[in-house]
Short mmCIF file of C-alpha atoms in Angstrom, two decimals:
data_model
loop_
_atom_site.label_atom_id
_atom_site.label_comp_id
_atom_site.label_asym_id
_atom_site.label_seq_id
_atom_site.Cartn_x
_atom_site.Cartn_y
_atom_site.Cartn_z
CA GLU A 1 83.72 133.07 115.48
CA ALA A 2 87.30 133.35 116.67
CA GLY A 3 89.49 130.28 116.38
CA VAL A 4 92.09 129.01 118.81
CA THR A 5 94.55 131.79 119.50
CA GLN A 6 98.01 131.48 120.95
CA PHE A 7 100.49 133.98 122.32
CA PRO A 8 103.30 134.67 121.74
CA SER A 9 103.68 133.48 118.18
CA HIS A 10 107.46 133.44 118.53
CA SER A 11 109.74 133.54 121.54
CA VAL A 12 113.53 133.36 121.81
CA ILE A 13 114.88 132.89 125.32
CA GLU A 14 118.14 131.87 126.91
CA LYS A 15 118.67 128.54 128.56
CA GLY A 16 117.59 128.76 132.17
CA GLN A 17 114.99 131.45 131.61
CA THR A 18 111.25 131.08 131.98
CA VAL A 19 108.63 131.32 129.27
CA THR A 20 104.86 131.27 129.57
CA LEU A 21 102.72 130.39 126.59
CA ARG A 22 99.05 131.24 126.47
CA CYS A 23 96.16 129.61 124.64
CA ASP A 24 92.64 130.90 124.23
CA PRO A 25 90.39 128.09 123.01
CA ILE A 26 87.24 128.46 120.98
CA SER A 27 84.48 129.75 123.21
CA GLY A 28 82.43 126.93 124.69
CA HIS A 29 85.04 124.24 124.13
CA ASP A 30 85.56 122.43 127.42
CA ASN A 31 88.42 120.33 126.06
CA LEU A 32 91.80 121.94 125.60
CA TYR A 33 94.96 120.19 124.47
CA TRP A 34 98.62 121.07 124.32
CA TYR A 35 100.87 119.47 121.72
CA ARG A 36 104.50 120.04 120.80
CA ARG A 37 106.43 119.50 117.59
CA VAL A 38 110.18 119.34 117.76
CA MET A 39 111.86 119.89 114.38
CA GLY A 40 111.36 116.90 112.09
CA LYS A 41 109.41 114.88 114.60
CA GLU A 42 105.79 114.12 115.30
CA ILE A 43 103.26 116.45 116.81
CA LYS A 44 103.38 114.99 120.28
CA PHE A 45 100.58 115.14 122.83
CA LEU A 46 101.43 116.87 126.10
CA LEU A 47 98.27 117.39 128.10
CA HIS A 48 94.48 117.47 128.03
CA PHE A 49 92.22 119.70 130.12
CA VAL A 50 88.51 119.23 130.61
CA LYS A 51 87.39 122.61 131.83
CA GLU A 52 89.89 123.44 134.58
CA SER A 53 90.84 119.83 135.39
CA LYS A 54 93.79 117.93 133.97
CA GLN A 55 92.28 114.88 132.32
CA ASP A 56 95.53 113.45 130.98
CA GLU A 57 99.01 114.83 131.49
CA SER A 58 100.89 111.71 130.45
CA GLY A 59 102.73 113.55 127.68
CA MET A 60 104.33 116.23 129.84
CA PRO A 61 108.07 115.65 129.48
CA ASN A 62 109.17 116.59 133.00
CA ASN A 63 108.45 118.81 135.97
CA ARG A 64 109.91 121.87 134.26
CA PHE A 65 106.59 122.11 132.43
CA LEU A 66 103.53 123.43 134.24
CA ALA A 67 100.14 123.85 132.62
CA GLU A 68 97.18 125.60 134.15
CA ARG A 69 93.66 126.43 133.12
CA THR A 70 92.19 128.48 135.91
CA GLY A 71 88.47 129.06 135.49
CA GLY A 72 88.30 126.65 132.60
CA THR A 73 88.86 129.30 129.94
CA TYR A 74 92.34 130.13 128.70
CA SER A 75 95.34 127.99 129.51
CA THR A 76 98.99 128.71 130.15
CA LEU A 77 102.00 126.48 129.69
CA LYS A 78 105.07 127.55 131.62
CA VAL A 79 108.54 126.19 131.01
CA GLN A 80 110.92 126.85 133.89
CA PRO A 81 113.87 126.67 133.56
CA ALA A 82 113.99 126.26 129.80
CA GLU A 83 116.50 123.88 128.24
CA LEU A 84 117.77 123.69 124.67
CA GLU A 85 115.72 120.58 123.92
CA ASP A 86 112.52 122.46 124.72
CA SER A 87 112.78 124.32 121.43
CA GLY A 88 109.91 123.58 119.10
CA VAL A 89 106.41 124.60 118.20
CA TYR A 90 103.79 124.36 120.92
CA PHE A 91 100.29 123.88 119.55
CA CYS A 92 97.10 124.33 121.45
CA ALA A 93 93.86 122.76 120.29
CA SER A 94 90.30 122.72 121.53
CA SER A 95 87.18 120.67 120.98
CA GLN A 96 83.69 120.17 122.28
CA VAL A 97 84.11 116.40 122.53
CA ALA A 98 86.59 114.59 124.74
CA SER A 99 88.06 112.19 122.18
CA PRO A 100 88.08 114.20 119.01
CA SER A 101 89.16 113.15 115.61
CA GLY A 102 88.73 114.43 112.15
CA ASN A 103 87.18 117.84 112.01
CA THR A 104 86.09 118.05 115.64
CA ILE A 105 89.38 119.42 116.92
CA TYR A 106 90.73 122.86 116.08
CA PHE A 107 94.35 123.92 116.31
CA GLY A 108 95.97 127.25 116.93
CA GLU A 109 98.88 128.43 114.83
CA GLY A 110 101.35 127.53 117.49
CA SER A 111 103.91 129.28 119.64
CA TRP A 112 107.43 128.88 118.26
CA LEU A 113 109.92 128.60 121.09
CA THR A 114 113.64 128.81 120.54
CA VAL A 115 115.92 128.27 123.50
CA VAL A 116 119.49 129.45 122.92
CA GLY B 1 101.22 100.83 121.01
CA GLN B 2 99.77 103.79 119.22
CA SER B 3 102.54 104.94 116.88
CA LEU B 4 102.07 105.77 113.21
CA GLU B 5 104.55 105.48 110.37
CA GLN B 6 104.63 107.68 107.29
CA PRO B 7 107.38 108.65 104.83
CA SER B 8 109.42 111.67 105.85
CA GLU B 9 109.58 113.33 102.43
CA VAL B 10 107.89 113.12 99.06
CA THR B 11 108.53 115.18 95.93
CA ALA B 12 106.08 115.37 93.05
CA VAL B 13 105.54 117.42 89.93
CA GLU B 14 102.85 120.05 89.57
CA GLY B 15 99.71 118.53 88.06
CA ALA B 16 100.62 115.01 89.09
CA ILE B 17 99.07 112.67 91.66
CA VAL B 18 100.81 111.74 94.91
CA GLN B 19 99.94 109.17 97.57
CA ILE B 20 101.14 109.46 101.16
CA ASN B 21 100.92 106.22 103.09
CA CYS B 22 100.39 105.74 106.80
CA THR B 23 100.50 102.60 108.87
CA TYR B 24 99.37 102.50 112.46
CA GLN B 25 99.16 100.29 115.48
CA THR B 26 95.67 99.10 116.26
CA SER B 27 95.40 99.45 120.04
CA GLY B 28 92.35 101.59 120.80
CA PHE B 29 91.98 102.72 117.20
CA TYR B 30 88.79 104.52 116.15
CA GLY B 31 89.70 106.27 112.92
CA LEU B 32 92.41 107.95 110.87
CA SER B 33 92.59 111.66 110.19
CA TRP B 34 94.78 113.69 107.87
CA TYR B 35 96.01 117.20 108.53
CA GLN B 36 97.93 119.69 106.44
CA GLN B 37 100.38 122.12 107.94
CA HIS B 38 102.08 124.92 106.08
CA ASP B 39 105.20 126.34 107.63
CA GLY B 40 104.22 128.72 110.41
CA GLY B 41 100.56 127.74 110.30
CA ALA B 42 98.13 125.62 112.23
CA PRO B 43 97.46 121.98 111.36
CA THR B 44 94.24 122.04 109.36
CA PHE B 45 91.88 119.14 108.89
CA LEU B 46 91.74 117.48 105.49
CA SER B 47 89.95 114.17 105.77
CA TYR B 48 88.82 111.45 108.15
CA ASN B 49 88.11 107.73 107.80
CA ALA B 50 86.40 105.68 110.47
CA LEU B 51 85.35 102.90 108.10
CA ASP B 52 87.16 101.05 105.35
CA GLY B 53 87.11 102.65 101.96
CA LEU B 54 87.71 105.88 100.17
CA GLU B 55 86.58 109.35 101.24
CA GLU B 56 86.78 112.02 98.57
CA THR B 57 86.89 115.76 99.18
CA GLY B 58 87.71 117.69 96.05
CA ARG B 59 91.32 117.09 95.04
CA PHE B 60 92.01 115.19 98.23
CA SER B 61 90.96 111.62 98.98
CA SER B 62 91.74 109.37 101.91
CA PHE B 63 91.61 105.62 102.15
CA LEU B 64 91.51 103.27 105.10
CA SER B 65 91.93 99.51 105.45
CA ARG B 66 91.39 98.50 109.04
CA SER B 67 92.36 94.89 108.36
CA ASP B 68 95.74 96.07 107.08
CA SER B 69 96.14 98.88 109.65
CA TYR B 70 96.90 101.11 106.72
CA GLY B 71 95.65 104.28 105.14
CA TYR B 72 96.72 106.81 102.60
CA LEU B 73 96.09 110.35 101.49
CA LEU B 74 95.80 110.93 97.76
CA LEU B 75 96.36 114.37 96.33
CA GLN B 76 95.39 114.95 92.71
CA GLU B 77 96.16 117.75 90.27
CA LEU B 78 98.97 118.91 92.50
CA GLN B 79 99.47 122.63 92.87
CA MET B 80 102.47 124.52 94.17
CA LYS B 81 100.43 125.61 97.18
CA ASP B 82 100.09 121.96 98.21
CA SER B 83 103.73 122.03 99.33
CA ALA B 84 103.38 121.46 103.06
CA SER B 85 103.67 118.83 105.75
CA TYR B 86 100.95 116.20 105.93
CA PHE B 87 100.22 114.32 109.12
CA CYS B 88 98.17 111.21 109.66
CA ALA B 89 96.66 111.01 113.12
CA ARG B 90 94.78 108.28 114.87
CA GLY B 91 91.72 108.98 116.97
CA GLY B 92 90.59 106.70 119.68
CA ASN B 93 90.02 106.51 123.38
CA THR B 94 92.94 108.87 123.92
CA PRO B 95 93.75 112.28 122.48
CA LEU B 96 94.89 112.40 118.86
CA VAL B 97 98.21 110.70 118.19
CA PHE B 98 100.14 112.03 115.20
CA GLY B 99 102.69 110.57 112.86
CA LYS B 100 105.96 112.37 112.21
CA GLY B 101 104.61 114.03 109.12
CA THR B 102 105.46 113.83 105.44
CA ARG B 103 107.05 116.84 103.84
CA LEU B 104 105.59 117.24 100.34
CA SER B 105 107.47 119.35 97.87
CA VAL B 106 105.68 120.18 94.62
CA ILE B 107 108.02 121.15 91.82
CA ALA B 108 107.32 122.73 88.46
#
């Protein structure tokens, strides 16, 4: 069974440009999460989808970030326009349960974003 | 609050034992998880405690004391490949909340 996959694995863009990150969750997982880790800091929660609906978007830093999950399958996270402080690793995770812990949540390998 | 505190860096010798501590705030707390992340890789699950006490999984063990709002990850017989970042994370009525991670360096 395929795990959580993310694309691209690495992206370098200039300040002011747009980047779209994609996440394909494990098949059958209704819950999809986006997290971000800025260098040396915690893995911070951004947003939680249940199927195509945004269950919790309290972690989204500002309106330059837009997440979608049309059809309840894959999700995209768009940053427009990108700023230097957006650099970091963006992790996607999925689970079958809404409040996962332990081994019930599965992470992708992350999309490394560098804004220059 | 829901923040967690853990040391930023730990260095230990190959073959030794190392303990990584984590303290957390109790609001909405269900349990404490531990994840390992190698550079460039995904966070991978190591251990989970919902109840007080010790959970052992091979070379890794995790401990929780709910009354002290404290837990730790114990790594035994350290190997070079254990060099990685280790995150404690609290589960609850909200999505997982992570600590800032502890960078473990295993030296020969």
